[in-house]
Coordinates of C-alpha atoms and ligand atoms in Angstrom, one line a residue:
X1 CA -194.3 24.2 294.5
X2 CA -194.6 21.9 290.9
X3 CA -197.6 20.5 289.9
X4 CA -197.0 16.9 288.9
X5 CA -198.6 15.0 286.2
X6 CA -198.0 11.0 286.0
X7 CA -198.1 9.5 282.6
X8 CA -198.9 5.8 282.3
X9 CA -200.0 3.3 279.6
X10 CA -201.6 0.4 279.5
X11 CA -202.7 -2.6 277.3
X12 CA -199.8 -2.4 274.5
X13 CA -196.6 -0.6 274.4
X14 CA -195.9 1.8 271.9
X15 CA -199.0 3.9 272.1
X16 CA -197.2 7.1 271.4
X17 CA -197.6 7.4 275.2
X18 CA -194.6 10.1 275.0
X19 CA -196.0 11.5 272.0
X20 CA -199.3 12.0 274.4
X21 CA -197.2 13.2 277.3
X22 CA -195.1 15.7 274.9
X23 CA -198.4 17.0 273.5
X24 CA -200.0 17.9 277.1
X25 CA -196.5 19.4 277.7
X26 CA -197.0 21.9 274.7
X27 CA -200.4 22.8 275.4
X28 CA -199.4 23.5 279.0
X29 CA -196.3 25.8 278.0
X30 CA -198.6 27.3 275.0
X31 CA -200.8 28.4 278.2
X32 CA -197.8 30.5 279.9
X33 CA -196.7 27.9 282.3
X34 CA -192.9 26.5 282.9
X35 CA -193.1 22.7 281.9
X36 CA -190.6 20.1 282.3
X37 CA -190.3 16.4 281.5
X38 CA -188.9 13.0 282.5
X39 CA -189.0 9.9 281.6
X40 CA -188.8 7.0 284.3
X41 CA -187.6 3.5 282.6
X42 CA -188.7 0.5 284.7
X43 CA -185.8 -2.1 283.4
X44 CA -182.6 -2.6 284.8
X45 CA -180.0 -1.1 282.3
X46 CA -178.3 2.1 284.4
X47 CA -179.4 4.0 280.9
X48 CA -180.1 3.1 277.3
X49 CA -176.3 3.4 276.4
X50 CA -175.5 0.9 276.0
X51 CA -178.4 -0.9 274.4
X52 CA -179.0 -2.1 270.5
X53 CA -181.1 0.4 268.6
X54 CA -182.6 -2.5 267.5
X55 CA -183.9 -3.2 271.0
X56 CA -184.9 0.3 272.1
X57 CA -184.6 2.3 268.8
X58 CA -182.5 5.6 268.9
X59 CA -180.3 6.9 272.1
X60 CA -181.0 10.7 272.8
X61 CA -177.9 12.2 273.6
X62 CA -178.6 15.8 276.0
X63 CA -176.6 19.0 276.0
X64 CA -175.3 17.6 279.3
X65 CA -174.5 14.1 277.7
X66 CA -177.0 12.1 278.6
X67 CA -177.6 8.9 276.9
X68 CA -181.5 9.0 277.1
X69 CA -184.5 7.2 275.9
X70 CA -186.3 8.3 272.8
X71 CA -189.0 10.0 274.1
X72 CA -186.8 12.7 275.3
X73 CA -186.6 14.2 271.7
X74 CA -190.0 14.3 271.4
X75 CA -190.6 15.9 274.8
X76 CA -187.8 18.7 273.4
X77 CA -189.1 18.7 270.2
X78 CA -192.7 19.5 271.8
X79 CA -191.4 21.8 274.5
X80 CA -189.3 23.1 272.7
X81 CA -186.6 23.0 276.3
X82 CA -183.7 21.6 276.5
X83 CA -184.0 19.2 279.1
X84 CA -180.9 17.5 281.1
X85 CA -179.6 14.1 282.5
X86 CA -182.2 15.0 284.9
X87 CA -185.6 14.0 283.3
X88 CA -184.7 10.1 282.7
X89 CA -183.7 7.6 284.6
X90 CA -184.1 3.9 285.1
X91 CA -184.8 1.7 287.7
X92 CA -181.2 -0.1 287.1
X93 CA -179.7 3.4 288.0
X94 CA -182.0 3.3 291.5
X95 CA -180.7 0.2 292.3
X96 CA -177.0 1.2 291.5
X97 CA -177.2 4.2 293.8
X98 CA -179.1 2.2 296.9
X99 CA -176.7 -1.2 296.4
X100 CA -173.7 1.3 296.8
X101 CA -174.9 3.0 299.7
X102 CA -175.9 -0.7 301.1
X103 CA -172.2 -1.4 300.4
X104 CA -171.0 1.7 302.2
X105 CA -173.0 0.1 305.1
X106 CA -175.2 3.4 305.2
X107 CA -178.3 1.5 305.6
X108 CA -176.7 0.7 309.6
X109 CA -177.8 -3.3 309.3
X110 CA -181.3 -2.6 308.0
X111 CA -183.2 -4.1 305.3
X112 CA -182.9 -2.9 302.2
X113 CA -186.3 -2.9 300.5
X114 CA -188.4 -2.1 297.6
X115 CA -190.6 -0.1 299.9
X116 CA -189.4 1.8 301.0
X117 CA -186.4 2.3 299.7
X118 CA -186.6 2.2 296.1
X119 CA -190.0 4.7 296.3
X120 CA -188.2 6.5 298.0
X121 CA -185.6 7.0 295.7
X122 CA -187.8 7.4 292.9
X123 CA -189.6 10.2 294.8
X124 CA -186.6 12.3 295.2
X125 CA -186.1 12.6 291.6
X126 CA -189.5 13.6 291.5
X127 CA -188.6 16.8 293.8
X128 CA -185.3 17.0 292.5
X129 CA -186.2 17.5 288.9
X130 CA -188.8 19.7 290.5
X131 CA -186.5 21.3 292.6
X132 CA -183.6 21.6 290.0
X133 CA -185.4 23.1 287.2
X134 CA -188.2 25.1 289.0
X135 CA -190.7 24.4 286.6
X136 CA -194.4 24.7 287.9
X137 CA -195.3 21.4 286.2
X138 CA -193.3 18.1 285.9
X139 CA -194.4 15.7 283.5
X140 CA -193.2 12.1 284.6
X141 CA -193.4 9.4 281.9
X142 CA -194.0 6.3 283.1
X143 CA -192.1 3.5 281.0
X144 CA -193.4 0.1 280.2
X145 CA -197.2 -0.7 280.5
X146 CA -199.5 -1.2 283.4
X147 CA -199.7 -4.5 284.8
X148 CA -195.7 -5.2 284.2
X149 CA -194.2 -6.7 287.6
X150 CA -191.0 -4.0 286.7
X151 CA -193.0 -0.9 286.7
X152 CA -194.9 -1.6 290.1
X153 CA -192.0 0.2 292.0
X154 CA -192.7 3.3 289.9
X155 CA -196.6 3.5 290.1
X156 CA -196.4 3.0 293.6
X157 CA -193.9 6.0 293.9
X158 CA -196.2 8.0 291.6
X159 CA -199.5 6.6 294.6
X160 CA -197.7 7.7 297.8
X161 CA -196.4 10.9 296.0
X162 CA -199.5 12.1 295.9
X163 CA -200.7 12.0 298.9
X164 CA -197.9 13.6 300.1
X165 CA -198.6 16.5 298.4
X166 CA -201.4 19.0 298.6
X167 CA -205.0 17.9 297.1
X168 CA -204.9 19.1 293.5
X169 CA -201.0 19.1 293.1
X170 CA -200.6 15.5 291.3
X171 CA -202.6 14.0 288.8
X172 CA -202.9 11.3 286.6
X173 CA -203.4 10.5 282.7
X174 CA -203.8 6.6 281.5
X175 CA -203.3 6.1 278.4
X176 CA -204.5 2.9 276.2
X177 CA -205.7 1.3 273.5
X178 CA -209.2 1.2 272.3
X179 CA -209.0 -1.5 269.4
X180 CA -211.5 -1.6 266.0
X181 CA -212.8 -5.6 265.6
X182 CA -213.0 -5.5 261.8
X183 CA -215.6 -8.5 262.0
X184 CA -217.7 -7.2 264.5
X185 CA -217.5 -3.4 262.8
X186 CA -216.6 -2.0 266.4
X187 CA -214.4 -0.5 268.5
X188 CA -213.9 -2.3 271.6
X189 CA -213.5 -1.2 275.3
X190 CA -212.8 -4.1 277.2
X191 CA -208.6 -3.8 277.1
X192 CA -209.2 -0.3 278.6
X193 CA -211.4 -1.4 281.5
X194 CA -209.1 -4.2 282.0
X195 CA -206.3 -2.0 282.4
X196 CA -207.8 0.7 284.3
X197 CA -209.2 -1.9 286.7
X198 CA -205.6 -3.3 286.9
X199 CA -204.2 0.6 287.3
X200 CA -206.6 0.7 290.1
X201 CA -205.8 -2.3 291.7
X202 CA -202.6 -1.0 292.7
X203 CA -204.2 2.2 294.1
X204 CA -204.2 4.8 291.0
X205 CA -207.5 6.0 289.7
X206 CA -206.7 7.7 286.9
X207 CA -208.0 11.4 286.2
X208 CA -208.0 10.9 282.5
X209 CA -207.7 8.5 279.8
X210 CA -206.8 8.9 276.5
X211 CA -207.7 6.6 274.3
X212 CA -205.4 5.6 271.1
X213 CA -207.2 4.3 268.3
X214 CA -206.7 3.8 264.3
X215 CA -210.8 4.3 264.5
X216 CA -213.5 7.2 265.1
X217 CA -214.5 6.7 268.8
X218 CA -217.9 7.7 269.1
X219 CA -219.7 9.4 272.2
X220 CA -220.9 6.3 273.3
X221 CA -218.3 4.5 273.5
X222 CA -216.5 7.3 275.6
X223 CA -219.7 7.7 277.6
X224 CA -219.0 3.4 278.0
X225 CA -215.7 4.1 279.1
X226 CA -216.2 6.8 281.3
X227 CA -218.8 4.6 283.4
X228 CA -216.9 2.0 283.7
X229 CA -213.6 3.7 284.6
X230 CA -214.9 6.2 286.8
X231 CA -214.1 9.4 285.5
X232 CA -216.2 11.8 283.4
X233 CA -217.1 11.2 279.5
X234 CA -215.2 14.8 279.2
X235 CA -212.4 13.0 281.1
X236 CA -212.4 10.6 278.3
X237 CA -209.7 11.8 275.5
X238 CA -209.6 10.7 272.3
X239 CA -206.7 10.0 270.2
X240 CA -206.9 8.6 266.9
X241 CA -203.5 8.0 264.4
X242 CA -202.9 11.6 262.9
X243 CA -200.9 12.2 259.8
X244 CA -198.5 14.6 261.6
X245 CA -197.4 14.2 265.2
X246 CA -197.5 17.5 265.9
X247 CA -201.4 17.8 265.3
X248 CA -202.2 15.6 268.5
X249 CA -201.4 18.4 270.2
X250 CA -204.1 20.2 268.5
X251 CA -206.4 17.2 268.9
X252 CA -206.2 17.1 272.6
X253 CA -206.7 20.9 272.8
X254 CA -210.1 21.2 270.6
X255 CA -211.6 18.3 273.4
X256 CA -210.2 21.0 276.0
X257 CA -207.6 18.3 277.7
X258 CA -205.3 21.5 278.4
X259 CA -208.6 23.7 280.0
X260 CA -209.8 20.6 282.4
X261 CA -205.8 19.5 283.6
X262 CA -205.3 22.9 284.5
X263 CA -208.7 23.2 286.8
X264 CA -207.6 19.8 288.7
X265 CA -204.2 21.2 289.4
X266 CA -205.8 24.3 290.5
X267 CA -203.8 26.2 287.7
X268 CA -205.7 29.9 286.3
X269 CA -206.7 29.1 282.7
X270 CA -204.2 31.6 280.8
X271 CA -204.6 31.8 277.6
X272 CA -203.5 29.2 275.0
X273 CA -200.7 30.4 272.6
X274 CA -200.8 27.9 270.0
X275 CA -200.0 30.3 266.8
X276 CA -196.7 28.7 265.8
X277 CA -197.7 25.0 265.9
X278 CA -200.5 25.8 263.8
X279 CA -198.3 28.1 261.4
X280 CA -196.1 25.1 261.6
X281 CA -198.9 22.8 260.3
X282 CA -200.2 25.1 257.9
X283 CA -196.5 25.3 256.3
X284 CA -196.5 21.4 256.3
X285 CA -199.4 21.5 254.4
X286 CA -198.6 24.0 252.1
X287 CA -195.6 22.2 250.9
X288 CA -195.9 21.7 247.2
X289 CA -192.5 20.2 246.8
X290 CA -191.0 17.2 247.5
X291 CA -187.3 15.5 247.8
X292 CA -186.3 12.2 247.7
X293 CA -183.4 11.2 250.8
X294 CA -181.9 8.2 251.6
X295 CA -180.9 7.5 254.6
X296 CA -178.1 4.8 254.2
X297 CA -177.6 3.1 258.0
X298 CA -177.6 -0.6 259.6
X299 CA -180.8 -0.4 261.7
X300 CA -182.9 0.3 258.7
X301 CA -185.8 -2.5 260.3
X302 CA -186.5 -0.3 262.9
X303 CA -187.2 3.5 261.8
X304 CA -187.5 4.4 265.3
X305 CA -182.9 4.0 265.3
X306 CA -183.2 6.8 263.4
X307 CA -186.2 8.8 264.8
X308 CA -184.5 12.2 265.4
X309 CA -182.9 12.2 262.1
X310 CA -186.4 11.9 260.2
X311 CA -187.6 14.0 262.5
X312 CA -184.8 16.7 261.6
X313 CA -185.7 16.2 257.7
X314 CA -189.3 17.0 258.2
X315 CA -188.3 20.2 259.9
X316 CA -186.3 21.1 257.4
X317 CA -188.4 20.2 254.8
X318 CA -191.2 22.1 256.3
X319 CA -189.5 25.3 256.1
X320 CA -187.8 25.2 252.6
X321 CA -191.7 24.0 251.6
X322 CA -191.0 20.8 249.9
X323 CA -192.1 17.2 251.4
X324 CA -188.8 15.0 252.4
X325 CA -189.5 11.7 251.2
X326 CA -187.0 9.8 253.6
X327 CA -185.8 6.3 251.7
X328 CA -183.9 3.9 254.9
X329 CA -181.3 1.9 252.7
X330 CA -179.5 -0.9 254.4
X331 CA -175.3 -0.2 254.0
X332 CA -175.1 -4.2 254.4
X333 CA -176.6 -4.2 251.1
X334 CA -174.8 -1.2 249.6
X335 CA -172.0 -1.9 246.9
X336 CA -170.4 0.6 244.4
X337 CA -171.7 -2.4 241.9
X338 CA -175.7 -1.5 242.8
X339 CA -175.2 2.4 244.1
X340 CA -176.3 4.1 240.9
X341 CA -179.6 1.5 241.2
X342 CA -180.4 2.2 244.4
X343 CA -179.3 5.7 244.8
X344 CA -179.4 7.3 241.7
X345 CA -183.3 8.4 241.7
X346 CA -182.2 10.4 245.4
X347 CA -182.1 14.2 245.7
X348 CA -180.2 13.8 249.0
X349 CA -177.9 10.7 250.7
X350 CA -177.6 11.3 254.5
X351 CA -175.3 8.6 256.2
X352 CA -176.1 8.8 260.3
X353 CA -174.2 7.1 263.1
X354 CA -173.7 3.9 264.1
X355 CA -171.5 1.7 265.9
X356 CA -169.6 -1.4 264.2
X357 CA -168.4 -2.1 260.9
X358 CA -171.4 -4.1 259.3
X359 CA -172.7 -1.9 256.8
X360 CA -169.6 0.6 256.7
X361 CA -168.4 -0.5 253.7
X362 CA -171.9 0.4 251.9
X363 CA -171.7 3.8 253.8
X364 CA -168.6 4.7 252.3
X365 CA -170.0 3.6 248.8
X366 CA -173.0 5.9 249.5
X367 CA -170.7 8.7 250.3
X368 CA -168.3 8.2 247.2
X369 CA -171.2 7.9 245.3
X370 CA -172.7 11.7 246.4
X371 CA -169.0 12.5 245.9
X372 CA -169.3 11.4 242.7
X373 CA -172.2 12.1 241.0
X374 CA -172.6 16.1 242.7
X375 CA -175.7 14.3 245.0
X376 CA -176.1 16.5 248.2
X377 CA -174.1 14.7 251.2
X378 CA -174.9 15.1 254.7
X379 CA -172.6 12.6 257.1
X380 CA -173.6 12.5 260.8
X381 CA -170.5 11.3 263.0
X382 CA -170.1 7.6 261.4
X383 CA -171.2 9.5 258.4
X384 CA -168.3 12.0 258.5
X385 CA -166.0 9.1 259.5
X386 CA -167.0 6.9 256.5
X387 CA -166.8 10.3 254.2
X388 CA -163.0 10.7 255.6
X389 CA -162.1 7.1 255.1
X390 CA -164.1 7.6 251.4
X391 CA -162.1 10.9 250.9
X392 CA -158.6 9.1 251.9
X393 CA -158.9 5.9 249.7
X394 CA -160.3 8.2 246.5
X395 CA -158.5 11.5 246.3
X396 CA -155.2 10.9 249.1
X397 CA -153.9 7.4 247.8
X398 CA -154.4 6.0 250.8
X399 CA -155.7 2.8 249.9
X400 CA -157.9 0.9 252.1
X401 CA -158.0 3.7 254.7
X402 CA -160.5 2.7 257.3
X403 CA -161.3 3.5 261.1
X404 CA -159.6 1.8 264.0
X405 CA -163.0 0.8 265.3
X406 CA -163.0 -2.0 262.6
X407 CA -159.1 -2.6 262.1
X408 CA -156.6 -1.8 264.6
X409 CA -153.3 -2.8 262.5
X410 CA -154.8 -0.5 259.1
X411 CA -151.9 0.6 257.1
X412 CA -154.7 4.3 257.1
X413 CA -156.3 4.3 260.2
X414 CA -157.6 7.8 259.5
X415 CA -160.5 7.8 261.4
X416 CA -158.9 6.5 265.0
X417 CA -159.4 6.4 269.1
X418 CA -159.2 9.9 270.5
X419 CA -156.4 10.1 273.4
X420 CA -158.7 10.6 276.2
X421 CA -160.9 7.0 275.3
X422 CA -157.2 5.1 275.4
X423 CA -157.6 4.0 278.7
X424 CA -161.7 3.6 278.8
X425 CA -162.7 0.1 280.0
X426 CA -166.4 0.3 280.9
X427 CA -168.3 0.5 277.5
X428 CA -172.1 2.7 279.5
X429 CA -171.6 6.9 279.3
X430 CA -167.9 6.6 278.6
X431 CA -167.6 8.2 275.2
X432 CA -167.6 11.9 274.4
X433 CA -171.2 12.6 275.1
X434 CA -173.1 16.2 275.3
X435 CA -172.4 19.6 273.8
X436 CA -168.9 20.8 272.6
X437 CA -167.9 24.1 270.7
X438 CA -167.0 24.1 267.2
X439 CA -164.8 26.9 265.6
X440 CA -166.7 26.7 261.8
X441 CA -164.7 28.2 258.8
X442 CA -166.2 31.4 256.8
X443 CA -166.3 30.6 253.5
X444 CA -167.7 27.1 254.0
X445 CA -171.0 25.3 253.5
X446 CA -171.0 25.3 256.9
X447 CA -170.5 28.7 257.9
X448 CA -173.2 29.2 255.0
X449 CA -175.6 27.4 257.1
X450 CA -174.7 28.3 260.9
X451 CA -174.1 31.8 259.9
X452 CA -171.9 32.4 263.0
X453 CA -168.6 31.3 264.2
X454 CA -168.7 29.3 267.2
X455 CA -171.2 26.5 267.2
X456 CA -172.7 23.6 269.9
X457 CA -173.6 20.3 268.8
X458 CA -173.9 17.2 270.8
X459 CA -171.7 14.4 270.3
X460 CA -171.8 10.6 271.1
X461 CA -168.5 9.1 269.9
X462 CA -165.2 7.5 270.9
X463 CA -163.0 7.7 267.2
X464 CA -162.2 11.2 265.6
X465 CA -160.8 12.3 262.5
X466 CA -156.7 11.0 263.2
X467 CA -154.8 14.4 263.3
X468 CA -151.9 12.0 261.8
X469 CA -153.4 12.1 258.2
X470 CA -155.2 15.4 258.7
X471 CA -152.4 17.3 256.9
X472 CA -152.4 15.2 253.8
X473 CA -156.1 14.7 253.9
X474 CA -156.0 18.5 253.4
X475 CA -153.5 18.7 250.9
X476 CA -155.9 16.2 248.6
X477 CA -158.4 18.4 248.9
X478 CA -160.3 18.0 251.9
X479 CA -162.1 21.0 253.5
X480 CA -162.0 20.8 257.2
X481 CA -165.0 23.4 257.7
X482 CA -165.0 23.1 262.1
X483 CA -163.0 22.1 264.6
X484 CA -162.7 22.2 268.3
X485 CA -161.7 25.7 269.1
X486 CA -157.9 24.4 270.2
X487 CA -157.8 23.2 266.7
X488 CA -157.0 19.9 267.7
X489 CA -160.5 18.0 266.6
X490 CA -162.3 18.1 263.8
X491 CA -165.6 18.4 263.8
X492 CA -166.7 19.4 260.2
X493 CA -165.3 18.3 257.2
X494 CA -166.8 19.0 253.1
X495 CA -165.6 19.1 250.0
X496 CA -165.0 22.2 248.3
X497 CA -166.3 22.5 244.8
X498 CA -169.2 19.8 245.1
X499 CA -172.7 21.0 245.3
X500 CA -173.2 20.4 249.0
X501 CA -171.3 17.7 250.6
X502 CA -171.1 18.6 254.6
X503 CA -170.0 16.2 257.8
X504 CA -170.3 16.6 261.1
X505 CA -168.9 14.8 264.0
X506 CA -171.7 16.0 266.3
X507 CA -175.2 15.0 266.1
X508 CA -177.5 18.4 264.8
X509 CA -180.7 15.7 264.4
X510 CA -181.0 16.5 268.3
X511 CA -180.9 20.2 267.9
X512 CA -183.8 20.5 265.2
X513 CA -187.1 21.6 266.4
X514 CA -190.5 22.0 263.9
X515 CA -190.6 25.7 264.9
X516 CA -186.3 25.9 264.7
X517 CA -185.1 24.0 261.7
X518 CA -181.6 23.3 262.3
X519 CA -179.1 25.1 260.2
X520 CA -177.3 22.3 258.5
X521 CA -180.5 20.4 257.8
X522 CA -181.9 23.2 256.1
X523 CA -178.8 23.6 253.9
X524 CA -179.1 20.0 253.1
X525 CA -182.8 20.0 252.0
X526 CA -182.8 22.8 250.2
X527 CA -179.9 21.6 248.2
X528 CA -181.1 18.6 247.7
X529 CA -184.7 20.5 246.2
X530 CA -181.9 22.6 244.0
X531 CA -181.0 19.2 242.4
X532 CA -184.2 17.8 242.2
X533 CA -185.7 21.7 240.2
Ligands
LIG601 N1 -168.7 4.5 266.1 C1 -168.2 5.8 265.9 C2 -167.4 6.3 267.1 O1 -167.6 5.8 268.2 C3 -169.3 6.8 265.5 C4 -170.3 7.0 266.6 C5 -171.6 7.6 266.1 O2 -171.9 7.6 264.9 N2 -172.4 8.1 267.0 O3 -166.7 7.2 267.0

């Protein structure tokens, strides 16, 4: 039988409450056991999907093809797992599954209600994911922050699922923000105890809290917390902003959070393996290089569009020891007129996906820019489709070659719909989502970087590379490095001769792990460090 751990915030969002969760999920794994993670959203979209980076910042896309929330990176990236469609769901896709069954008239004339029937929904993904992956501790993520009307159905869940279970099997971890009043030189506790006393108000006492802070927390003020909370000063974790994510885990461990979650779950304390975060760290800090990247996109307001992506750079960077400066320039400002002053100082232009065509005219400039000038190139899906359209209009005559996506009568529509989306109405988890083979070419950057034949990546697309211009794209030059192992997509293009100019239609940014670098960012960075020595 799992263990379950419940992860909920409280007094502001964006805490780094998955951060938190992610970092009790490494320690846990680092200790020999089987971890797994979810993340429960309390609004009402069926999945993230179809919603505005801007709103929600970037859409983690599974092996299994998922559109998920965020925080599922950084539960892989802390895991180090692959996790599935199973650990994230929202309380729109409940209420899709229960309305149809209430439509099929399974419900026999009853009352359809939020208890029980949405808890109980909610509690068999709890022993689903439990069951499906049988890990011996789920980590549930509990979206939004305590005192939200939407996330009641999901605390109250979280309440009756444990005392269901067996007494030490579920537990608890709050996690809030202890603000520093700079005119009264202290750190306060009050939004904590308000929000613990709210937590507890709807029948959770918490086991621990971990308290986020830009400030030192001193003993007392733990000891403060602890009284008025009701748990133990030891129960009281503290948290303050660390340089690198991946030394809260570290943090949490030193104030043994690991040690005391496994005695309340009943858990033997094995050992902690922590050797290749800390080697990881260590390599971070021995970095004595540094590169300069842009990243040219359309949600550059909101780094978070692009978390995985920076995320990947920093990997990379890590293990060919130089520091990846990453630069977010806005396409919508991008011209071939200001490219050389905005991009000329940069070791490295990385164009990532996107939807629509604002800013895909200053993606293609970026990308015939690196053409130009021998700047390192790495295009991820919109970025491959902006290189191709690049590559068409510069060096196959094909002027004004664009994407169907932004002009359906194009004389070039090089970049177009695939077949299989022709008929695709419904805009949420329609596109080519999850893991697809790639055939890679030896003798390419590509192959250079992969070092084997047949690769995965994860897509999240609905145009391809048009197969009707392929041939002449070719015949100008154009290396197509990967394709679909029928041949009939392409998946990687570059351009032969340049110093490293690489696309690819999948997403690697979701594959990259700090301890597994992936491949192509690697190739990237440390090309970009050859231009910059
Ligand atoms: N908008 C493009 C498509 O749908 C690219 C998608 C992406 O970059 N993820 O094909």
């Amino acid at each position: 039988m799992a263990k379950h751990i419940f992860v909920t915030g409280g007094v502001v969002s964006s805490l780094g409450k998955g951060i938190t969760a992610a970092s009790l999920g490494h320690l846990l794994k680092a200790r020999g056991y089987q971890v797994t993670m979810q993340k429960m959203d309390p609004y009402l979209n069926v999945d993230p999907g179809t919603m505005s980076p801007f709103q929600h910042g970037e859409v983690f896309v599974t092996e299994d093809g998922h559109e998920g929330d965020l925080d599922l990176g950084h539960y892989e990236r802390f895991i180090d797992e692959n996790l599935t469609r199973e650990s994230n769901f929202t309380q729109g896709s409940i209420y899709q599954s229960l309305i149809a069954r209430e439509r099929r008239g399974d419900y026999l004339g009853g009352t359809v209600q939020v208890i029980p029937h949405v808890t109980e929904a909610i509690k068999a993904r709890l022993r689903r994911i439990a069951d499906q992956t049988g890990a011996d501790i789920v980590i549930s993520e509990i979206g939004g922050t305590v005192g939200d009307i939407e996330s009641l159905p999901f605390i109250e869940a979280a309440r009756q699922f444990k005392k269901e279970l067996p007494y030490g099997d579920v537990l608890f971890v709050h996690v809030t923000l202890v603000p520093y009043i700079a005119a009264a030189h202290e750190v306060k506790t009050k939004p904590t105890q308000h929000s613990v006393k709210e937590l507890r108000s709807i029948g959770v006492q918490p086991d621990f809290i971990v308290c986020r802070s830009d400030h030192e927390i001193e003993d007392g003020v733990r000891e403060k917390i602890a009284l008025f909370c009701d748990v133990r000063p030891e129960e009281v974790l503290v948290c303050t902003d660390a340089p690198s994510i991946y030394e809260v885990p570290l943090g949490l461990h030193e104030q043994r959070f690991d040690e005391m979650v496994l005695d309340r779950l009943c858990l033997e304390r094995r050992s902690a393996d922590l050797a290749p975060l800390r080697s990881f760290l260590a390599a971070a800090d021995a970095c004595d290089e540094e590169v300069d990247v842009a990243v040219v996109g359309k949600y550059v307001s909101l780094p978070d569009a692009y978390l995985s992506v920076i995320e990947a750079l920093g990997h990379a960077g890590v293990r060919c020891g130089c520091r990846v400066n990453v630069h977010l320039v806005d396409g919508e400002e991008l011209s071939d007129a200001n490219a050389g002053a905005v991009l000329g100082g940069m070791d490295g232009i990385l164009v990532p996906g996107g939807f629509g065509q604002r800013a895909f005219e200053g993606k293609i400039a970026a990308a015939r820019y690196a053409r130009k000038q021998g700047i390192p190139y790495l295009g991820i899906c919109l970025g491959l489709q902006a290189a191709v359209c690049m590559f068409a209009r510069d060096a196959a005559g094909m002027s004004g070659a664009t994407s169907a996506e932004f002009d359906a009568e194009a004389a070039f529509p090089v970049v177009d719909l695939m077949p299989e989306q022709e008929d695709v109405e419904g805009k949420g988890g329609t596109m080519r989502l999850g893991a697809y083979p790639c055939k890679v070419e030896p003798g390419t950057k590509a192959f250079e970087a992969y070092g084997e034949s047949i690769i995965y990546e994860r897509h999240r697309h609905r145009y391809e590379v048009n197969n009707a211009f392929r041939e002449r794209l070719v015949e100008a030059g154009l290396s197509v490095s990967g394709a679909s192992p029928d041949g009939r997509l392409v998946e990687m293009v570059e351009l032969p001769g340049h110093p490293w100019f690489v696309a690819s239609q999948g997403h690697p940014e979701f594959k990259s792990r700090p301890t597994r670098p992936h491949p192509l960012f690697c190739g990237f960075v440390s090309a970009a460090a050859v231009r910059r020595a």
